[in-house]
N, CA, C and O atoms as a printed pandas DataFrame, in Angstrom:
     atom_number atom_name residue_name chain_id  residue_number  x_coord  y_coord  z_coord
0              1         N          MET        A               1   -0.843  -45.561  154.395
1              2        CA          MET        A               1   -1.743  -45.429  153.280
2              3         C          MET        A               1   -2.402  -44.057  153.263
3              4         O          MET        A               1   -2.693  -43.516  152.196
4              5         N          ASN        A               2   -2.638  -43.497  154.440
5              6        CA          ASN        A               2   -3.247  -42.169  154.506
6              7         C          ASN        A               2   -2.343  -41.108  153.897
7              8         O          ASN        A               2   -2.833  -40.136  153.321
8              9         N          SER        A               3   -1.046  -41.277  154.013
9             10        CA          SER        A               3   -0.117  -40.309  153.434
10            11         C          SER        A               3   -0.182  -40.338  151.912
11            12         O          SER        A               3   -0.134  -39.286  151.273
12            13         N          LEU        A               4   -0.290  -41.519  151.325
13            14        CA          LEU        A               4   -0.417  -41.612  149.874
14            15         C          LEU        A               4   -1.743  -41.029  149.393
15            16         O          LEU        A               4   -1.803  -40.385  148.346
16            17         N          LEU        A               5   -2.798  -41.258  150.159
17            18        CA          LEU        A               5   -4.095  -40.690  149.816
18            19         C          LEU        A               5   -4.064  -39.169  149.921
19            20         O          LEU        A               5   -4.632  -38.475  149.077
20            21         N          TRP        A               6   -3.404  -38.651  150.952
21            22        CA          TRP        A               6   -3.254  -37.205  151.091
22            23         C          TRP        A               6   -2.477  -36.628  149.905
23            24         O          TRP        A               6   -2.857  -35.592  149.358
24            25         N          LEU        A               7   -1.390  -37.297  149.506
25            26        CA          LEU        A               7   -0.602  -36.834  148.370
26            27         C          LEU        A               7   -1.433  -36.850  147.094
27            28         O          LEU        A               7   -1.389  -35.895  146.319
28            29         N          PHE        A               8   -2.184  -37.913  146.866
29            30        CA          PHE        A               8   -3.051  -38.007  145.690
30            31         C          PHE        A               8   -4.070  -36.871  145.674
31            32         O          PHE        A               8   -4.245  -36.216  144.646
32            33         N          ASN        A               9   -4.743  -36.629  146.800
33            34        CA          ASN        A               9   -5.740  -35.553  146.880
34            35         C          ASN        A               9   -5.102  -34.187  146.668
35            36         O          ASN        A               9   -5.693  -33.320  146.025
36            37         N          THR        A              10   -3.913  -33.991  147.200
37            38        CA          THR        A              10   -3.223  -32.714  147.035
38            39         C          THR        A              10   -2.823  -32.486  145.584
39            40         O          THR        A              10   -2.963  -31.375  145.072
40            41         N          LEU        A              11   -2.330  -33.512  144.922
41            42        CA          LEU        A              11   -1.954  -33.374  143.513
42            43         C          LEU        A              11   -3.165  -33.098  142.628
43            44         O          LEU        A              11   -3.079  -32.306  141.690
44            45         N          ILE        A              12   -4.282  -33.739  142.916
45            46        CA          ILE        A              12   -5.508  -33.471  142.155
46            47         C          ILE        A              12   -5.945  -32.021  142.373
47            48         O          ILE        A              12   -6.286  -31.328  141.414
48            49         N          SER        A              13   -5.938  -31.565  143.609
49            50        CA          SER        A              13   -6.339  -30.183  143.903
50            51         C          SER        A              13   -5.404  -29.177  143.247
51            52         O          SER        A              13   -5.855  -28.158  142.723
52            53         N          LEU        A              14   -4.117  -29.455  143.273
53            54        CA          LEU        A              14   -3.142  -28.568  142.646
54            55         C          LEU        A              14   -3.364  -28.496  141.142
55            56         O          LEU        A              14   -3.291  -27.414  140.560
56            57         N          TYR        A              15   -3.634  -29.632  140.506
57            58        CA          TYR        A              15   -3.860  -29.640  139.066
58            59         C          TYR        A              15   -5.153  -28.906  138.695
59            60         O          TYR        A              15   -5.224  -28.256  137.653
60            61         N          VAL        A              16   -6.172  -29.013  139.551
61            62        CA          VAL        A              16   -7.409  -28.267  139.306
62            63         C          VAL        A              16   -7.131  -26.770  139.354
63            64         O          VAL        A              16   -7.643  -26.023  138.520
64            65         N          TRP        A              17   -6.332  -26.323  140.308
65            66        CA          TRP        A              17   -5.994  -24.900  140.385
66            67         C          TRP        A              17   -5.159  -24.458  139.185
67            68         O          TRP        A              17   -5.297  -23.327  138.718
68            69         N          ILE        A              18   -4.301  -25.332  138.689
69            70        CA          ILE        A              18   -3.524  -25.008  137.489
70            71         C          ILE        A              18   -4.455  -24.878  136.285
71            72         O          ILE        A              18   -4.265  -23.986  135.458
72            73         N          LEU        A              19   -5.448  -25.744  136.174
73            74        CA          LEU        A              19   -6.426  -25.637  135.091
74            75         C          LEU        A              19   -7.199  -24.324  135.168
75            76         O          LEU        A              19   -7.433  -23.677  134.148
76            77         N          ILE        A              20   -7.590  -23.937  136.362
77            78        CA          ILE        A              20   -8.325  -22.681  136.547
78            79         C          ILE        A              20   -7.438  -21.499  136.185
79            80         O          ILE        A              20   -7.887  -20.572  135.512
80            81         N          ALA        A              21   -6.184  -21.522  136.624
81            82        CA          ALA        A              21   -5.257  -20.438  136.302
82            83         C          ALA        A              21   -5.021  -20.345  134.801
83            84         O          ALA        A              21   -4.927  -19.244  134.259
84            85         N          SER        A              22   -4.925  -21.472  134.129
85            86        CA          SER        A              22   -4.727  -21.475  132.688
86            87         C          SER        A              22   -5.928  -20.864  131.965
87            88         O          SER        A              22   -5.758  -20.081  131.030
88            89         N          ALA        A              23   -7.133  -21.217  132.393
89            90        CA          ALA        A              23   -8.338  -20.653  131.777
90            91         C          ALA        A              23   -8.423  -19.152  132.011
91            92         O          ALA        A              23   -8.742  -18.397  131.093
92            93         N          ILE        A              24   -8.144  -18.721  133.216
93            94        CA          ILE        A              24   -8.206  -17.285  133.525
94            95         C          ILE        A              24   -7.159  -16.515  132.738
95            96         O          ILE        A              24   -7.454  -15.441  132.213
96            97         N          LEU        A              25   -5.943  -17.040  132.645
97            98        CA          LEU        A              25   -4.901  -16.361  131.881
98            99         C          LEU        A              25   -5.272  -16.274  130.405
99           100         O          LEU        A              25   -5.019  -15.255  129.763
100          101         N          SER        A              26   -5.865  -17.322  129.868
101          102        CA          SER        A              26   -6.255  -17.269  128.459
102          103         C          SER        A              26   -7.335  -16.214  128.235
103          104         O          SER        A              26   -7.324  -15.535  127.207
104          105         N          TRP        A              27   -8.267  -16.063  129.178
105          106        CA          TRP        A              27   -9.272  -15.012  129.057
106          107         C          TRP        A              27   -8.636  -13.635  129.141
107          108         O          TRP        A              27   -8.996  -12.737  128.381
108          109         N          LEU        A              28   -7.693  -13.461  130.059
109          110        CA          LEU        A              28   -7.035  -12.158  130.212
110          111         C          LEU        A              28   -6.243  -11.778  128.966
111          112         O          LEU        A              28   -6.191  -10.603  128.603
112          113         N          VAL        A              29   -5.633  -12.746  128.315
113          114        CA          VAL        A              29   -4.884  -12.473  127.089
114          115         C          VAL        A              29   -5.839  -12.145  125.950
115          116         O          VAL        A              29   -5.588  -11.215  125.184
116          117         N          VAL        A              30   -6.926  -12.892  125.828
117          118        CA          VAL        A              30   -7.876  -12.662  124.743
118          119         C          VAL        A              30   -8.522  -11.288  124.856
119          120         O          VAL        A              30   -8.711  -10.614  123.843
120          121         N          PHE        A              31   -8.859  -10.866  126.054
121          122        CA          PHE        A              31   -9.507   -9.573  126.246
122          123         C          PHE        A              31   -8.515   -8.427  126.437
123          124         O          PHE        A              31   -8.911   -7.335  126.842
124          125         N          ASN        A              32   -7.243   -8.657  126.153
125          126        CA          ASN        A              32   -6.180   -7.644  126.226
126          127         C          ASN        A              32   -6.069   -6.977  127.586
127          128         O          ASN        A              32   -5.774   -5.785  127.676
128          129         N          VAL        A              33   -6.303   -7.740  128.641
129          130        CA          VAL        A              33   -6.100   -7.225  129.989
130          131         C          VAL        A              33   -4.624   -7.305  130.347
131          132         O          VAL        A              33   -4.090   -6.405  130.996
132          133         N          VAL        A              34   -3.969   -8.373  129.928
133          134        CA          VAL        A              34   -2.529   -8.507  130.112
134          135         C          VAL        A              34   -1.879   -8.600  128.733
135          136         O          VAL        A              34   -2.491   -9.063  127.770
136          137         N          ASN        A              35   -0.653   -8.158  128.660
137          138        CA          ASN        A              35    0.090   -8.174  127.408
138          139         C          ASN        A              35    0.787   -9.522  127.256
139          140         O          ASN        A              35    1.621   -9.891  128.083
140          141         N          ALA        A              36    0.446  -10.250  126.205
141          142        CA          ALA        A              36    1.043  -11.566  125.981
142          143         C          ALA        A              36    2.507  -11.469  125.592
143          144         O          ALA        A              36    3.214  -12.476  125.631
144          145         N          GLN        A              37    2.990  -10.282  125.216
145          146        CA          GLN        A              37    4.393  -10.103  124.841
146          147         C          GLN        A              37    5.293   -9.874  126.054
147          148         O          GLN        A              37    6.518   -9.899  125.933
148          149         N          ASN        A              38    4.689   -9.652  127.221
149          150        CA          ASN        A              38    5.459   -9.487  128.448
150          151         C          ASN        A              38    6.160  -10.813  128.759
151          152         O          ASN        A              38    5.520  -11.864  128.737
152          153         N          PRO        A              39    7.462  -10.777  129.049
153          154        CA          PRO        A              39    8.197  -12.038  129.281
154          155         C          PRO        A              39    7.657  -12.864  130.448
155          156         O          PRO        A              39    7.649  -14.093  130.383
156          157         N          ILE        A              40    7.208  -12.205  131.506
157          158        CA          ILE        A              40    6.687  -12.940  132.660
158          159         C          ILE        A              40    5.364  -13.604  132.302
159          160         O          ILE        A              40    5.146  -14.774  132.617
160          161         N          VAL        A              41    4.491  -12.863  131.649
161          162        CA          VAL        A              41    3.205  -13.422  131.238
162          163         C          VAL        A              41    3.422  -14.555  130.241
163          164         O          VAL        A              41    2.749  -15.584  130.300
164          165         N          ARG        A              42    4.363  -14.356  129.329
165          166        CA          ARG        A              42    4.648  -15.391  128.332
166          167         C          ARG        A              42    5.180  -16.663  128.982
167          168         O          ARG        A              42    4.777  -17.764  128.608
168          169         N          SER        A              43    6.090  -16.519  129.958
169          170        CA          SER        A              43    6.653  -17.714  130.598
170          171         C          SER        A              43    5.609  -18.434  131.464
171          172         O          SER        A              43    5.576  -19.664  131.496
172          173         N          VAL        A              44    4.766  -17.680  132.158
173          174        CA          VAL        A              44    3.695  -18.294  132.943
174          175         C          VAL        A              44    2.708  -18.993  132.014
175          176         O          VAL        A              44    2.282  -20.115  132.286
176          177         N          GLY        A              45    2.348  -18.334  130.923
177          178        CA          GLY        A              45    1.435  -18.927  129.960
178          179         C          GLY        A              45    2.014  -20.174  129.316
179          180         O          GLY        A              45    1.305  -21.158  129.105
180          181         N          GLU        A              46    3.296  -20.133  129.005
181          182        CA          GLU        A              46    3.961  -21.299  128.414
182          183         C          GLU        A              46    3.962  -22.480  129.389
183          184         O          GLU        A              46    3.702  -23.617  128.997
184          185         N          PHE        A              47    4.256  -22.201  130.658
185          186        CA          PHE        A              47    4.234  -23.259  131.667
186          187         C          PHE        A              47    2.838  -23.865  131.803
187          188         O          PHE        A              47    2.681  -25.086  131.798
188          189         N          LEU        A              48    1.824  -23.001  131.923
189          190        CA          LEU        A              48    0.461  -23.493  132.079
190          191         C          LEU        A              48    0.015  -24.283  130.854
191          192         O          LEU        A              48   -0.676  -25.294  130.985
192          193         N          TRP        A              49    0.405  -23.829  129.665
193          194        CA          TRP        A              49    0.039  -24.534  128.446
194          195         C          TRP        A              49    0.701  -25.906  128.383
195          196         O          TRP        A              49    0.061  -26.892  128.015
196          197         N          ARG        A              50    1.992  -25.970  128.746
197          198        CA          ARG        A              50    2.709  -27.247  128.706
198          199         C          ARG        A              50    2.178  -28.247  129.734
199          200         O          ARG        A              50    2.244  -29.457  129.516
200          201         N          VAL        A              51    1.662  -27.752  130.835
201          202        CA          VAL        A              51    1.162  -28.653  131.875
202          203         C          VAL        A              51   -0.264  -29.119  131.566
203          204         O          VAL        A              51   -0.615  -30.261  131.865
204          205         N          THR        A              52   -1.082  -28.257  130.977
205          206        CA          THR        A              52   -2.486  -28.605  130.778
206          207         C          THR        A              52   -2.805  -29.152  129.394
207          208         O          THR        A              52   -3.722  -29.962  129.257
208          209         N          GLU        A              53   -2.091  -28.742  128.386
209          210        CA          GLU        A              53   -2.449  -29.117  127.013
210          211         C          GLU        A              53   -2.351  -30.614  126.717
211          212         O          GLU        A              53   -3.195  -31.119  125.977
212          213         N          PRO        A              54   -1.382  -31.349  127.244
213          214        CA          PRO        A              54   -1.366  -32.799  126.966
214          215         C          PRO        A              54   -2.609  -33.538  127.459
215          216         O          PRO        A              54   -2.959  -34.583  126.912
216          217         N          VAL        A              55   -3.270  -33.019  128.470
217          218        CA          VAL        A              55   -4.478  -33.657  128.971
218          219         C          VAL        A              55   -5.721  -33.101  128.275
219          220         O          VAL        A              55   -6.674  -33.837  128.018
220          221         N          LEU        A              56   -5.709  -31.807  127.971
221          222        CA          LEU        A              56   -6.892  -31.185  127.378
222          223         C          LEU        A              56   -7.036  -31.469  125.886
223          224         O          LEU        A              56   -8.162  -31.538  125.393
224          225         N          ALA        A              57   -5.953  -31.635  125.159
225          226        CA          ALA        A              57   -6.024  -31.831  123.705
226          227         C          ALA        A              57   -6.817  -33.090  123.325
227          228         O          ALA        A              57   -7.695  -32.999  122.466
228          229         N          PRO        A              58   -6.552  -34.249  123.918
229          230        CA          PRO        A              58   -7.374  -35.418  123.559
230          231         C          PRO        A              58   -8.844  -35.250  123.947
231          232         O          PRO        A              58   -9.736  -35.754  123.265
232          233         N          LEU        A              59   -9.084  -34.539  125.043
233          234        CA          LEU        A              59  -10.458  -34.299  125.483
234          235         C          LEU        A              59  -11.179  -33.383  124.496
235          236         O          LEU        A              59  -12.363  -33.581  124.223
236          237         N          ARG        A              60  -10.483  -32.388  123.963
237          238        CA          ARG        A              60  -11.085  -31.482  122.979
238          239         C          ARG        A              60  -11.467  -32.216  121.698
239          240         O          ARG        A              60  -12.467  -31.883  121.061
240          241         N          ARG        A              61  -10.672  -33.212  121.325
241          242        CA          ARG        A              61  -11.000  -33.981  120.124
242          243         C          ARG        A              61  -12.268  -34.804  120.301
243          244         O          ARG        A              61  -12.982  -35.058  119.331
244          245         N          LEU        A              62  -12.557  -35.223  121.532
245          246        CA          LEU        A              62  -13.751  -36.023  121.800
246          247         C          LEU        A              62  -15.021  -35.189  121.915
247          248         O          LEU        A              62  -16.110  -35.662  121.591
248          249         N          LEU        A              63  -14.881  -33.945  122.376
249          250        CA          LEU        A              63  -16.044  -33.097  122.608
250          251         C          LEU        A              63  -16.513  -32.451  121.303
251          252         O          LEU        A              63  -15.700  -32.191  120.416
252          253         N          PRO        A              64  -17.811  -32.192  121.181
253          254        CA          PRO        A              64  -18.301  -31.519  119.977
254          255         C          PRO        A              64  -17.876  -30.048  119.956
255          256         O          PRO        A              64  -17.592  -29.457  120.998
256          257         N          ASN        A              65  -17.837  -29.476  118.768
257          258        CA          ASN        A              65  -17.468  -28.075  118.610
258          259         C          ASN        A              65  -18.632  -27.194  119.064
259          260         O          ASN        A              65  -19.731  -27.284  118.517
260          261         N          LEU        A              66  -18.394  -26.355  120.046
261          262        CA          LEU        A              66  -19.424  -25.456  120.565
262          263         C          LEU        A              66  -19.163  -24.013  120.157
263          264         O          LEU        A              66  -19.571  -23.088  120.859
264          265         N          GLY        A              67  -18.502  -23.816  119.055
265          266        CA          GLY        A              67  -18.169  -22.464  118.620
266          267         C          GLY        A              67  -16.913  -22.003  119.329
267          268         O          GLY        A              67  -15.889  -22.685  119.295
268          269         N          GLY        A              68  -16.986  -20.865  119.962
269          270        CA          GLY        A              68  -15.831  -20.306  120.654
270          271         C          GLY        A              68  -15.729  -20.695  122.107
271          272         O          GLY        A              68  -14.868  -20.187  122.825
272          273         N          ILE        A              69  -16.592  -21.590  122.555
273          274        CA          ILE        A              69  -16.612  -21.972  123.968
274          275         C          ILE        A              69  -15.850  -23.282  124.150
275          276         O          ILE        A              69  -16.146  -24.284  123.498
276          277         N          ASP        A              70  -14.875  -23.254  125.038
277          278        CA          ASP        A              70  -14.086  -24.452  125.335
278          279         C          ASP        A              70  -14.492  -24.965  126.714
279          280         O          ASP        A              70  -14.160  -24.363  127.735
280          281         N          VAL        A              71  -15.203  -26.066  126.728
281          282        CA          VAL        A              71  -15.669  -26.634  127.995
282          283         C          VAL        A              71  -14.776  -27.767  128.480
283          284         O          VAL        A              71  -15.077  -28.401  129.491
284          285         N          SER        A              72  -13.693  -28.027  127.778
285          286        CA          SER        A              72  -12.829  -29.143  128.162
286          287         C          SER        A              72  -12.228  -28.991  129.563
287          288         O          SER        A              72  -12.125  -29.994  130.268
288          289         N          PRO        A              73  -11.823  -27.780  130.010
289          290        CA          PRO        A              73  -11.327  -27.699  131.394
290          291         C          PRO        A              73  -12.394  -28.046  132.433
291          292         O          PRO        A              73  -12.091  -28.660  133.456
292          293         N          VAL        A              74  -13.638  -27.653  132.171
293          294        CA          VAL        A              74  -14.716  -27.955  133.112
294          295         C          VAL        A              74  -14.965  -29.459  133.164
295          296         O          VAL        A              74  -15.137  -30.024  134.244
296          297         N          ILE        A              75  -14.984  -30.102  132.006
297          298        CA          ILE        A              75  -15.188  -31.544  131.947
298          299         C          ILE        A              75  -14.043  -32.268  132.651
299          300         O          ILE        A              75  -14.268  -33.242  133.369
300          301         N          LEU        A              76  -12.814  -31.790  132.443
301          302        CA          LEU        A              76  -11.661  -32.413  133.096
302          303         C          LEU        A              76  -11.715  -32.240  134.606
303          304         O          LEU        A              76  -11.398  -33.175  135.342
304          305         N          ILE        A              77  -12.108  -31.074  135.080
305          306        CA          ILE        A              77  -12.202  -30.839  136.523
306          307         C          ILE        A              77  -13.256  -31.757  137.140
307          308         O          ILE        A              77  -13.034  -32.334  138.204
308          309         N          ILE        A              78  -14.397  -31.892  136.474
309          310        CA          ILE        A              78  -15.432  -32.797  136.976
310          311         C          ILE        A              78  -14.910  -34.236  137.001
311          312         O          ILE        A              78  -15.153  -34.970  137.959
312          313         N          GLY        A              79  -14.199  -34.631  135.956
313          314        CA          GLY        A              79  -13.635  -35.975  135.911
314          315         C          GLY        A              79  -12.594  -36.207  136.993
315          316         O          GLY        A              79  -12.550  -37.282  137.592
316          317         N          LEU        A              80  -11.757  -35.210  137.246
317          318        CA          LEU        A              80  -10.740  -35.343  138.291
318          319         C          LEU        A              80  -11.384  -35.478  139.671
319          320         O          LEU        A              80  -10.953  -36.298  140.482
320          321         N          TYR        A              81  -12.414  -34.672  139.936
321          322        CA          TYR        A              81  -13.097  -34.795  141.222
322          323         C          TYR        A              81  -13.812  -36.139  141.350
323          324         O          TYR        A              81  -13.884  -36.702  142.443
324          325         N          PHE        A              82  -14.341  -36.655  140.240
325          326        CA          PHE        A              82  -14.980  -37.974  140.269
326          327         C          PHE        A              82  -13.955  -39.050  140.625
327          328         O          PHE        A              82  -14.212  -39.902  141.477
328          329         N          ILE        A              83  -12.798  -39.009  139.973
329          330        CA          ILE        A              83  -11.746  -39.988  140.254
330          331         C          ILE        A              83  -11.261  -39.851  141.696
331          332         O          ILE        A              83  -11.012  -40.849  142.372
332          333         N          GLN        A              84  -11.129  -38.612  142.160
333          334        CA          GLN        A              84  -10.687  -38.383  143.532
334          335         C          GLN        A              84  -11.682  -38.991  144.526
335          336         O          GLN        A              84  -11.273  -39.661  145.474
336          337         N          ASN        A              85  -12.968  -38.766  144.320
337          338        CA          ASN        A              85  -13.967  -39.337  145.218
338          339         C          ASN        A              85  -14.007  -40.854  145.135
339          340         O          ASN        A              85  -14.200  -41.525  146.149
340          341         N          LEU        A              86  -13.829  -41.396  143.948
341          342        CA          LEU        A              86  -13.814  -42.848  143.762
342          343         C          LEU        A              86  -12.654  -43.488  144.525
343          344         O          LEU        A              86  -12.832  -44.503  145.199
344          345         N          VAL        A              87  -11.469  -42.893  144.416
345          346        CA          VAL        A              87  -10.298  -43.413  145.123
346          347         C          VAL        A              87  -10.477  -43.269  146.633
347          348         O          VAL        A              87  -10.135  -44.181  147.385
348          349         N          ASN        A              88  -11.011  -42.129  147.082
349          350        CA          ASN        A              88  -11.228  -41.929  148.515
350          351         C          ASN        A              88  -12.227  -42.946  149.071
351          352         O          ASN        A              88  -12.016  -43.487  150.157
352          353         N          GLU        A              89  -13.306  -43.210  148.342
353          354        CA          GLU        A              89  -14.281  -44.202  148.798
354          355         C          GLU        A              89  -13.678  -45.594  148.853
355          356         O          GLU        A              89  -13.970  -46.371  149.761
356          357         N          PHE        A              90  -12.835  -45.904  147.876
357          358        CA          PHE        A              90  -12.231  -47.233  147.833
358          359         C          PHE        A              90  -11.280  -47.451  149.011
359          360         O          PHE        A              90  -11.304  -48.506  149.644
360          361         N          PHE        A              91  -10.445  -46.453  149.302
361          362        CA          PHE        A              91   -9.449  -46.636  150.359
362          363         C          PHE        A              91   -9.979  -46.337  151.757
363          364         O          PHE        A              91   -9.536  -46.951  152.727
364          365         N          LEU        A              92  -10.916  -45.408  151.872
365          366        CA          LEU        A              92  -11.425  -45.057  153.190
366          367         C          LEU        A              92  -12.708  -45.791  153.536
367          368         O          LEU        A              92  -13.066  -45.897  154.709
368          369         N          GLY        A              93  -13.400  -46.296  152.531
369          370        CA          GLY        A              93  -14.571  -47.120  152.780
370          371         C          GLY        A              93  -15.830  -46.353  153.125
371          372         O          GLY        A              93  -16.700  -46.872  153.824
372          373         N          PHE        A              94  -15.943  -45.094  152.633
373          374        CA          PHE        A              94  -17.232  -44.390  152.863
374          375         C          PHE        A              94  -17.666  -43.659  151.671
375          376         O          PHE        A              94  -18.717  -43.018  151.688
């Protein structure tokens, strides 16, 4: 059971890092730090978008419009850590 819990925690941590990378890349593209026409940047951005957008899109529809600020990744990260702690408490008992 500890191996499954380790795998679950690792997948949650990996997805949180993917969310952070997606947010940082979007900022770099918006502020013209990286060229979005570069094939490597485009393929990395496409991968990050395909992995994060199916989870973030429904969350964005639920959240109020805050202008140009997108807080959905932060809300998702908090939710993922909450679920991770809930599962850890349930299986480990602390």
